[in-house]
Amino acid sequence: MCAWAVTDSITVQIAGKPATFPWRTPVDAESKFVRMRIEADPRLAAAAGGAARYFADAAGLEGPAISGWQTAVVEACKEAFANLTREHPRLDVSFTRLADRLEVSLSQEGETAPAVGFDSLIGSAPRIADASGKTPSGSPVLRGVDRVQYESKDGTAVTRLTKYIAPTTPRC
């Protein structure tokens, strides 16, 4: 035999607040910012290049542009490793995807020299024109980059590499 009791509806207080169901907040499924802190190891520079490749592919860049961007980031990291010291042995690499561009910031404490040396910016290798008559950049860093910026603030040197992209719908 079953018996039923009449009950009233009550609200139970949990930790001093009424229990509620939170609405789901939509978030982007795609990363727009990644930060790595790496030591002077070429394998870690390659990992930074892999992250750069992912960001470029997700932004809709095509094969040669992706490869150039990846090579530029790897070479910039390797050049920055030369400026690391025993007191400051790590390089901060930040990847940011904005609507119109990709940015990679290389930050290092202590040394106030750019991560990409001036010899790379000027292009110390001799330049030879190709079949189309164009003279390629002498630096692997500059071939895949549209803009290089450098700033020093409070004992931290920051070199920013920028690749401009056409605003598109991101790939999944």
Short mmCIF file of N, CA and C in Angstrom, two decimals:
data_model
loop_
_atom_site.label_atom_id
_atom_site.label_comp_id
_atom_site.label_asym_id
_atom_site.label_seq_id
_atom_site.Cartn_x
_atom_site.Cartn_y
_atom_site.Cartn_z
N MET A 1 0.83 -1.16 0.00
CA MET A 1 0.00 0.00 0.00
C MET A 1 0.89 1.24 0.00
N CYS A 2 0.52 2.24 -0.76
CA CYS A 2 1.29 3.48 -0.86
C CYS A 2 0.52 4.60 -0.17
N ALA A 3 1.27 5.45 0.49
CA ALA A 3 0.66 6.61 1.13
C ALA A 3 1.31 7.86 0.56
N TRP A 4 0.52 8.88 0.38
CA TRP A 4 1.01 10.14 -0.16
C TRP A 4 0.85 11.21 0.89
N ALA A 5 1.86 12.05 1.00
CA ALA A 5 1.76 13.15 1.94
C ALA A 5 1.73 14.45 1.16
N VAL A 6 1.00 15.41 1.66
CA VAL A 6 0.92 16.72 1.04
C VAL A 6 2.13 17.52 1.49
N THR A 7 2.85 18.08 0.52
CA THR A 7 4.03 18.89 0.84
C THR A 7 3.93 20.24 0.19
N ASP A 8 4.66 21.19 0.73
CA ASP A 8 4.73 22.52 0.14
C ASP A 8 6.03 22.65 -0.63
N SER A 9 6.06 23.56 -1.58
CA SER A 9 7.27 23.84 -2.35
C SER A 9 8.13 24.81 -1.55
N ILE A 10 9.41 24.50 -1.42
CA ILE A 10 10.30 25.37 -0.68
C ILE A 10 11.56 25.63 -1.49
N THR A 11 12.25 26.74 -1.20
CA THR A 11 13.55 27.05 -1.80
C THR A 11 14.60 26.84 -0.75
N VAL A 12 15.60 26.07 -1.07
CA VAL A 12 16.65 25.77 -0.12
C VAL A 12 17.81 26.73 -0.35
N GLN A 13 18.31 27.33 0.69
CA GLN A 13 19.45 28.22 0.59
C GLN A 13 20.73 27.40 0.62
N ILE A 14 21.64 27.68 -0.31
CA ILE A 14 22.92 26.99 -0.36
C ILE A 14 24.00 28.05 -0.15
N ALA A 15 24.75 27.90 0.91
CA ALA A 15 25.84 28.82 1.23
C ALA A 15 25.38 30.27 1.21
N GLY A 16 24.19 30.49 1.68
CA GLY A 16 23.70 31.85 1.82
C GLY A 16 23.09 32.43 0.56
N LYS A 17 23.07 31.67 -0.55
CA LYS A 17 22.49 32.17 -1.79
C LYS A 17 21.49 31.14 -2.31
N PRO A 18 20.42 31.59 -2.95
CA PRO A 18 19.48 30.64 -3.54
C PRO A 18 20.16 29.87 -4.68
N ALA A 19 19.83 28.61 -4.81
CA ALA A 19 20.38 27.81 -5.90
C ALA A 19 19.78 28.27 -7.21
N THR A 20 20.62 28.48 -8.20
CA THR A 20 20.15 28.93 -9.50
C THR A 20 20.83 28.12 -10.59
N PHE A 21 20.25 28.13 -11.76
CA PHE A 21 20.85 27.47 -12.92
C PHE A 21 21.51 28.55 -13.77
N PRO A 22 22.83 28.51 -13.92
CA PRO A 22 23.49 29.55 -14.72
C PRO A 22 23.24 29.31 -16.21
N TRP A 23 23.01 30.39 -16.94
CA TRP A 23 22.87 30.29 -18.39
C TRP A 23 24.24 30.05 -18.98
N ARG A 24 24.29 29.28 -20.01
CA ARG A 24 25.56 29.02 -20.68
C ARG A 24 26.04 30.26 -21.40
N THR A 25 27.32 30.55 -21.25
CA THR A 25 27.91 31.70 -21.91
C THR A 25 28.65 31.21 -23.14
N PRO A 26 28.30 31.70 -24.33
CA PRO A 26 29.01 31.25 -25.52
C PRO A 26 30.45 31.78 -25.54
N VAL A 27 31.37 30.93 -25.93
CA VAL A 27 32.78 31.32 -26.04
C VAL A 27 33.30 30.85 -27.38
N ASP A 28 34.36 31.49 -27.85
CA ASP A 28 34.98 31.08 -29.10
C ASP A 28 35.63 29.72 -28.94
N ALA A 29 35.45 28.87 -29.91
CA ALA A 29 36.07 27.56 -29.88
C ALA A 29 37.52 27.63 -30.37
N GLU A 30 37.89 28.75 -30.95
CA GLU A 30 39.21 28.90 -31.53
C GLU A 30 40.06 29.82 -30.66
N SER A 31 41.30 29.43 -30.44
CA SER A 31 42.21 30.26 -29.66
C SER A 31 42.57 31.52 -30.43
N LYS A 32 42.60 32.63 -29.74
CA LYS A 32 43.02 33.88 -30.35
C LYS A 32 44.28 34.42 -29.68
N PHE A 33 44.70 33.78 -28.60
CA PHE A 33 45.91 34.20 -27.90
C PHE A 33 46.53 32.98 -27.24
N VAL A 34 47.81 32.79 -27.47
CA VAL A 34 48.57 31.71 -26.83
C VAL A 34 49.91 32.29 -26.41
N ARG A 35 50.35 31.92 -25.22
CA ARG A 35 51.64 32.40 -24.73
C ARG A 35 52.49 31.20 -24.33
N MET A 36 53.73 31.21 -24.80
CA MET A 36 54.68 30.14 -24.47
C MET A 36 55.89 30.78 -23.79
N ARG A 37 56.46 30.10 -22.85
CA ARG A 37 57.72 30.52 -22.24
C ARG A 37 58.70 29.39 -22.52
N ILE A 38 59.71 29.68 -23.35
CA ILE A 38 60.60 28.63 -23.80
C ILE A 38 62.05 28.96 -23.48
N GLU A 39 62.85 27.90 -23.37
CA GLU A 39 64.29 28.04 -23.16
C GLU A 39 64.99 27.92 -24.51
N ALA A 40 66.27 28.19 -24.54
CA ALA A 40 67.05 28.21 -25.77
C ALA A 40 67.29 26.79 -26.29
N ASP A 41 66.28 26.23 -26.90
CA ASP A 41 66.36 24.89 -27.46
C ASP A 41 65.71 24.94 -28.84
N PRO A 42 66.43 24.54 -29.90
CA PRO A 42 65.86 24.60 -31.25
C PRO A 42 64.55 23.81 -31.39
N ARG A 43 64.37 22.77 -30.60
CA ARG A 43 63.12 22.01 -30.65
C ARG A 43 61.95 22.86 -30.16
N LEU A 44 62.20 23.73 -29.19
CA LEU A 44 61.15 24.61 -28.69
C LEU A 44 60.86 25.72 -29.69
N ALA A 45 61.89 26.14 -30.43
CA ALA A 45 61.67 27.11 -31.51
C ALA A 45 60.77 26.48 -32.57
N ALA A 46 60.98 25.20 -32.85
CA ALA A 46 60.12 24.49 -33.80
C ALA A 46 58.69 24.39 -33.28
N ALA A 47 58.52 24.23 -31.97
CA ALA A 47 57.18 24.20 -31.38
C ALA A 47 56.49 25.55 -31.56
N ALA A 48 57.24 26.63 -31.40
CA ALA A 48 56.68 27.96 -31.63
C ALA A 48 56.29 28.11 -33.10
N GLY A 49 57.10 27.55 -33.99
CA GLY A 49 56.76 27.57 -35.41
C GLY A 49 55.49 26.78 -35.70
N GLY A 50 55.29 25.68 -34.99
CA GLY A 50 54.07 24.90 -35.16
C GLY A 50 52.84 25.69 -34.73
N ALA A 51 52.96 26.42 -33.63
CA ALA A 51 51.85 27.27 -33.19
C ALA A 51 51.57 28.36 -34.21
N ALA A 52 52.64 28.95 -34.77
CA ALA A 52 52.47 29.98 -35.79
C ALA A 52 51.78 29.40 -37.02
N ARG A 53 52.16 28.19 -37.38
CA ARG A 53 51.54 27.51 -38.53
C ARG A 53 50.05 27.28 -38.28
N TYR A 54 49.70 26.85 -37.08
CA TYR A 54 48.29 26.65 -36.74
C TYR A 54 47.49 27.95 -36.88
N PHE A 55 48.02 29.03 -36.31
CA PHE A 55 47.33 30.32 -36.37
C PHE A 55 47.17 30.78 -37.82
N ALA A 56 48.22 30.60 -38.64
CA ALA A 56 48.15 31.02 -40.04
C ALA A 56 47.14 30.20 -40.82
N ASP A 57 47.11 28.91 -40.57
CA ASP A 57 46.16 28.03 -41.25
C ASP A 57 44.74 28.38 -40.84
N ALA A 58 44.51 28.60 -39.55
CA ALA A 58 43.18 28.96 -39.06
C ALA A 58 42.73 30.31 -39.58
N ALA A 59 43.68 31.20 -39.90
CA ALA A 59 43.35 32.53 -40.41
C ALA A 59 43.04 32.50 -41.90
N GLY A 60 43.30 31.36 -42.55
CA GLY A 60 42.97 31.23 -43.97
C GLY A 60 44.11 31.51 -44.92
N LEU A 61 45.34 31.59 -44.42
CA LEU A 61 46.47 31.79 -45.32
C LEU A 61 46.70 30.51 -46.13
N GLU A 62 47.36 30.66 -47.26
CA GLU A 62 47.63 29.53 -48.14
C GLU A 62 49.06 29.02 -47.95
N GLY A 63 49.39 27.90 -48.59
CA GLY A 63 50.65 27.17 -48.44
C GLY A 63 51.93 27.98 -48.31
N PRO A 64 52.34 28.75 -49.34
CA PRO A 64 53.61 29.48 -49.24
C PRO A 64 53.61 30.53 -48.14
N ALA A 65 52.48 31.19 -47.93
CA ALA A 65 52.39 32.21 -46.88
C ALA A 65 52.50 31.57 -45.50
N ILE A 66 51.88 30.40 -45.34
CA ILE A 66 51.95 29.68 -44.07
C ILE A 66 53.39 29.25 -43.79
N SER A 67 54.04 28.67 -44.80
CA SER A 67 55.42 28.21 -44.63
C SER A 67 56.36 29.36 -44.32
N GLY A 68 56.18 30.48 -45.02
CA GLY A 68 57.02 31.65 -44.77
C GLY A 68 56.85 32.19 -43.37
N TRP A 69 55.61 32.25 -42.90
CA TRP A 69 55.31 32.74 -41.55
C TRP A 69 55.92 31.81 -40.50
N GLN A 70 55.77 30.51 -40.71
CA GLN A 70 56.32 29.53 -39.77
C GLN A 70 57.85 29.65 -39.72
N THR A 71 58.49 29.72 -40.87
CA THR A 71 59.95 29.85 -40.92
C THR A 71 60.41 31.13 -40.24
N ALA A 72 59.68 32.21 -40.46
CA ALA A 72 60.03 33.49 -39.85
C ALA A 72 60.01 33.40 -38.33
N VAL A 73 58.98 32.77 -37.78
CA VAL A 73 58.86 32.66 -36.33
C VAL A 73 59.97 31.77 -35.76
N VAL A 74 60.25 30.65 -36.41
CA VAL A 74 61.30 29.75 -35.93
C VAL A 74 62.65 30.46 -35.96
N GLU A 75 62.97 31.15 -37.05
CA GLU A 75 64.25 31.84 -37.17
C GLU A 75 64.36 33.00 -36.18
N ALA A 76 63.25 33.71 -35.96
CA ALA A 76 63.27 34.80 -34.99
C ALA A 76 63.54 34.26 -33.58
N CYS A 77 62.94 33.13 -33.24
CA CYS A 77 63.19 32.51 -31.93
C CYS A 77 64.66 32.11 -31.80
N LYS A 78 65.20 31.50 -32.84
CA LYS A 78 66.61 31.08 -32.79
C LYS A 78 67.54 32.28 -32.63
N GLU A 79 67.23 33.38 -33.33
CA GLU A 79 68.04 34.58 -33.17
C GLU A 79 67.90 35.17 -31.77
N ALA A 80 66.70 35.10 -31.21
CA ALA A 80 66.48 35.63 -29.86
C ALA A 80 67.21 34.80 -28.82
N PHE A 81 67.39 33.50 -29.07
CA PHE A 81 68.10 32.64 -28.13
C PHE A 81 69.52 33.15 -27.88
N ALA A 82 70.12 33.78 -28.87
CA ALA A 82 71.49 34.29 -28.72
C ALA A 82 71.56 35.40 -27.68
N ASN A 83 70.45 36.07 -27.41
CA ASN A 83 70.43 37.18 -26.45
C ASN A 83 70.05 36.74 -25.04
N LEU A 84 69.67 35.48 -24.86
CA LEU A 84 69.30 35.01 -23.53
C LEU A 84 70.54 34.87 -22.66
N THR A 85 70.38 35.12 -21.37
CA THR A 85 71.51 35.05 -20.44
C THR A 85 71.20 34.04 -19.34
N ARG A 86 72.20 33.78 -18.52
CA ARG A 86 72.01 32.85 -17.40
C ARG A 86 70.99 33.42 -16.41
N GLU A 87 71.00 34.74 -16.22
CA GLU A 87 70.06 35.37 -15.28
C GLU A 87 68.64 35.37 -15.84
N HIS A 88 68.51 35.45 -17.17
CA HIS A 88 67.21 35.48 -17.84
C HIS A 88 67.23 34.46 -18.98
N PRO A 89 67.03 33.17 -18.64
CA PRO A 89 67.21 32.11 -19.64
C PRO A 89 65.98 31.77 -20.49
N ARG A 90 64.89 32.52 -20.36
CA ARG A 90 63.67 32.15 -21.07
C ARG A 90 63.20 33.27 -22.00
N LEU A 91 62.54 32.83 -23.05
CA LEU A 91 61.96 33.73 -24.03
C LEU A 91 60.45 33.56 -23.99
N ASP A 92 59.72 34.66 -23.85
CA ASP A 92 58.25 34.62 -23.90
C ASP A 92 57.82 34.84 -25.34
N VAL A 93 57.03 33.92 -25.86
CA VAL A 93 56.52 34.02 -27.23
C VAL A 93 55.00 34.05 -27.14
N SER A 94 54.41 35.15 -27.59
CA SER A 94 52.96 35.32 -27.54
C SER A 94 52.40 35.39 -28.95
N PHE A 95 51.37 34.59 -29.22
CA PHE A 95 50.70 34.55 -30.51
C PHE A 95 49.34 35.18 -30.34
N THR A 96 49.01 36.13 -31.22
CA THR A 96 47.71 36.80 -31.15
C THR A 96 47.10 36.83 -32.54
N ARG A 97 45.84 36.45 -32.62
CA ARG A 97 45.12 36.56 -33.89
C ARG A 97 44.09 37.67 -33.75
N LEU A 98 44.24 38.67 -34.61
CA LEU A 98 43.30 39.78 -34.66
C LEU A 98 42.52 39.68 -35.97
N ALA A 99 41.55 40.53 -36.15
CA ALA A 99 40.69 40.44 -37.33
C ALA A 99 41.48 40.62 -38.63
N ASP A 100 42.49 41.48 -38.63
CA ASP A 100 43.20 41.78 -39.86
C ASP A 100 44.66 41.35 -39.89
N ARG A 101 45.14 40.70 -38.81
CA ARG A 101 46.56 40.35 -38.78
C ARG A 101 46.85 39.27 -37.74
N LEU A 102 48.02 38.67 -37.90
CA LEU A 102 48.59 37.75 -36.91
C LEU A 102 49.80 38.45 -36.32
N GLU A 103 49.98 38.35 -35.02
CA GLU A 103 51.14 38.94 -34.36
C GLU A 103 51.83 37.91 -33.49
N VAL A 104 53.15 37.93 -33.52
CA VAL A 104 53.96 37.13 -32.62
C VAL A 104 54.89 38.09 -31.91
N SER A 105 54.85 38.10 -30.58
CA SER A 105 55.71 38.95 -29.78
C SER A 105 56.75 38.09 -29.09
N LEU A 106 58.02 38.45 -29.25
CA LEU A 106 59.12 37.78 -28.59
C LEU A 106 59.63 38.71 -27.51
N SER A 107 59.49 38.32 -26.25
CA SER A 107 59.88 39.16 -25.11
C SER A 107 60.98 38.48 -24.32
N GLN A 108 61.98 39.27 -23.96
CA GLN A 108 63.07 38.75 -23.13
C GLN A 108 63.48 39.82 -22.14
N GLU A 109 63.76 39.38 -20.93
CA GLU A 109 64.17 40.30 -19.88
C GLU A 109 65.68 40.51 -19.92
N GLY A 110 66.09 41.63 -19.40
CA GLY A 110 67.52 41.89 -19.25
C GLY A 110 68.13 42.56 -20.45
N GLU A 111 68.34 41.82 -21.51
CA GLU A 111 68.99 42.35 -22.71
C GLU A 111 68.03 43.29 -23.43
N THR A 112 68.55 44.40 -23.90
CA THR A 112 67.69 45.36 -24.59
C THR A 112 67.92 45.37 -26.09
N ALA A 113 68.45 44.28 -26.65
CA ALA A 113 68.64 44.18 -28.09
C ALA A 113 67.40 43.52 -28.70
N PRO A 114 67.07 43.86 -29.94
CA PRO A 114 65.92 43.22 -30.57
C PRO A 114 66.13 41.72 -30.73
N ALA A 115 65.05 40.96 -30.69
CA ALA A 115 65.14 39.51 -30.87
C ALA A 115 65.63 39.18 -32.27
N VAL A 116 65.21 39.98 -33.24
CA VAL A 116 65.68 39.82 -34.60
C VAL A 116 66.76 40.86 -34.79
N GLY A 117 67.99 40.41 -35.03
CA GLY A 117 69.13 41.32 -35.14
C GLY A 117 69.02 42.26 -36.32
N PHE A 118 69.74 43.37 -36.23
CA PHE A 118 69.71 44.34 -37.31
C PHE A 118 70.29 43.78 -38.60
N ASP A 119 71.20 42.80 -38.48
CA ASP A 119 71.71 42.17 -39.69
C ASP A 119 70.61 41.44 -40.43
N SER A 120 69.63 40.89 -39.69
CA SER A 120 68.49 40.24 -40.34
C SER A 120 67.55 41.27 -40.94
N LEU A 121 67.38 42.38 -40.24
CA LEU A 121 66.49 43.42 -40.74
C LEU A 121 67.04 44.04 -42.02
N ILE A 122 68.36 44.24 -42.05
CA ILE A 122 68.99 44.83 -43.22
C ILE A 122 69.15 43.78 -44.31
N GLY A 123 69.38 42.55 -43.90
CA GLY A 123 69.58 41.47 -44.85
C GLY A 123 71.05 41.35 -45.18
N SER A 124 71.84 40.70 -44.32
CA SER A 124 73.28 40.64 -44.50
C SER A 124 73.71 39.73 -45.63
N ALA A 125 72.84 38.81 -46.04
CA ALA A 125 73.20 37.92 -47.14
C ALA A 125 73.11 38.68 -48.46
N PRO A 126 73.99 38.36 -49.41
CA PRO A 126 73.91 39.04 -50.71
C PRO A 126 72.59 38.70 -51.40
N ARG A 127 72.05 39.67 -52.08
CA ARG A 127 70.76 39.49 -52.73
C ARG A 127 70.97 39.26 -54.21
N ILE A 128 70.31 38.23 -54.72
CA ILE A 128 70.40 37.88 -56.13
C ILE A 128 68.99 37.87 -56.68
N ALA A 129 68.81 38.51 -57.83
CA ALA A 129 67.48 38.55 -58.43
C ALA A 129 67.10 37.18 -58.96
N ASP A 130 65.82 36.83 -58.81
CA ASP A 130 65.35 35.56 -59.33
C ASP A 130 64.90 35.71 -60.79
N ALA A 131 64.29 34.70 -61.37
CA ALA A 131 63.91 34.71 -62.77
C ALA A 131 62.92 35.83 -63.10
N SER A 132 62.10 36.21 -62.13
CA SER A 132 61.12 37.28 -62.38
C SER A 132 61.74 38.67 -62.24
N GLY A 133 63.00 38.74 -61.82
CA GLY A 133 63.67 40.02 -61.67
C GLY A 133 63.54 40.62 -60.29
N LYS A 134 62.80 39.94 -59.40
CA LYS A 134 62.63 40.44 -58.04
C LYS A 134 63.81 40.01 -57.19
N THR A 135 64.20 40.85 -56.25
CA THR A 135 65.27 40.53 -55.32
C THR A 135 64.65 40.09 -54.01
N PRO A 136 64.82 38.82 -53.62
CA PRO A 136 64.22 38.36 -52.36
C PRO A 136 64.95 38.95 -51.17
N SER A 137 64.27 38.97 -50.04
CA SER A 137 64.88 39.44 -48.80
C SER A 137 66.01 38.50 -48.41
N GLY A 138 67.07 39.05 -47.83
CA GLY A 138 68.21 38.24 -47.42
C GLY A 138 67.97 37.48 -46.14
N SER A 139 66.89 37.73 -45.44
CA SER A 139 66.63 37.10 -44.15
C SER A 139 65.43 36.18 -44.23
N PRO A 140 65.56 34.95 -43.68
CA PRO A 140 64.38 34.08 -43.65
C PRO A 140 63.29 34.63 -42.74
N VAL A 141 63.67 35.48 -41.79
CA VAL A 141 62.67 36.08 -40.91
C VAL A 141 61.79 37.03 -41.69
N LEU A 142 62.38 37.84 -42.53
CA LEU A 142 61.61 38.87 -43.22
C LEU A 142 60.81 38.37 -44.40
N ARG A 143 61.13 37.21 -44.93
CA ARG A 143 60.39 36.71 -46.09
C ARG A 143 58.93 36.41 -45.75
N GLY A 144 58.64 35.98 -44.54
CA GLY A 144 57.28 35.63 -44.19
C GLY A 144 56.56 36.66 -43.35
N VAL A 145 57.17 37.83 -43.17
CA VAL A 145 56.63 38.84 -42.25
C VAL A 145 56.36 40.13 -43.01
N ASP A 146 55.26 40.80 -42.66
CA ASP A 146 54.93 42.07 -43.28
C ASP A 146 55.47 43.27 -42.50
N ARG A 147 55.68 43.09 -41.19
CA ARG A 147 56.12 44.21 -40.37
C ARG A 147 56.90 43.70 -39.16
N VAL A 148 57.99 44.39 -38.81
CA VAL A 148 58.78 44.06 -37.62
C VAL A 148 58.86 45.32 -36.77
N GLN A 149 58.50 45.18 -35.50
CA GLN A 149 58.58 46.31 -34.56
C GLN A 149 59.44 45.89 -33.37
N TYR A 150 60.11 46.87 -32.78
CA TYR A 150 60.93 46.60 -31.60
C TYR A 150 60.69 47.70 -30.58
N GLU A 151 60.58 47.30 -29.31
CA GLU A 151 60.50 48.28 -28.22
C GLU A 151 61.17 47.69 -26.98
N SER A 152 61.66 48.58 -26.16
CA SER A 152 62.28 48.19 -24.90
C SER A 152 61.62 49.00 -23.80
N LYS A 153 61.14 48.29 -22.77
CA LYS A 153 60.43 48.97 -21.69
C LYS A 153 60.71 48.26 -20.38
N ASP A 154 61.17 49.00 -19.40
CA ASP A 154 61.41 48.46 -18.06
C ASP A 154 62.27 47.20 -18.06
N GLY A 155 63.34 47.21 -18.84
CA GLY A 155 64.27 46.08 -18.86
C GLY A 155 63.79 44.87 -19.64
N THR A 156 62.74 45.02 -20.44
CA THR A 156 62.24 43.94 -21.27
C THR A 156 62.25 44.38 -22.72
N ALA A 157 62.89 43.57 -23.56
CA ALA A 157 62.93 43.84 -24.99
C ALA A 157 61.82 43.05 -25.66
N VAL A 158 61.01 43.71 -26.50
CA VAL A 158 59.91 43.06 -27.19
C VAL A 158 60.07 43.29 -28.68
N THR A 159 60.12 42.20 -29.43
CA THR A 159 60.12 42.26 -30.89
C THR A 159 58.81 41.68 -31.36
N ARG A 160 58.10 42.44 -32.20
CA ARG A 160 56.78 42.01 -32.66
C ARG A 160 56.82 41.78 -34.17
N LEU A 161 56.45 40.58 -34.60
CA LEU A 161 56.36 40.23 -36.01
C LEU A 161 54.88 40.23 -36.38
N THR A 162 54.55 40.86 -37.51
CA THR A 162 53.15 40.98 -37.93
C THR A 162 52.98 40.45 -39.34
N LYS A 163 51.92 39.68 -39.53
CA LYS A 163 51.52 39.19 -40.85
C LYS A 163 50.09 39.63 -41.07
N TYR A 164 49.86 40.45 -42.10
CA TYR A 164 48.50 40.94 -42.37
C TYR A 164 47.73 39.88 -43.14
N ILE A 165 46.45 39.75 -42.80
CA ILE A 165 45.58 38.78 -43.43
C ILE A 165 44.30 39.47 -43.90
N ALA A 166 43.64 38.86 -44.85
CA ALA A 166 42.35 39.36 -45.28
C ALA A 166 41.31 38.83 -44.30
N PRO A 167 40.40 39.69 -43.82
CA PRO A 167 39.38 39.19 -42.89
C PRO A 167 38.52 38.14 -43.57
N THR A 168 38.50 36.94 -43.01
CA THR A 168 37.72 35.83 -43.55
C THR A 168 37.04 35.10 -42.42
N THR A 169 36.19 34.19 -42.78
CA THR A 169 35.60 33.30 -41.78
C THR A 169 36.64 32.26 -41.42
N PRO A 170 36.94 32.08 -40.13
CA PRO A 170 37.97 31.12 -39.75
C PRO A 170 37.60 29.69 -40.14
N ARG A 171 38.63 28.91 -40.44
CA ARG A 171 38.44 27.49 -40.75
C ARG A 171 38.23 26.72 -39.46
N CYS A 172 37.52 25.64 -39.55
CA CYS A 172 37.30 24.80 -38.37
C CYS A 172 38.43 23.86 -38.15
#
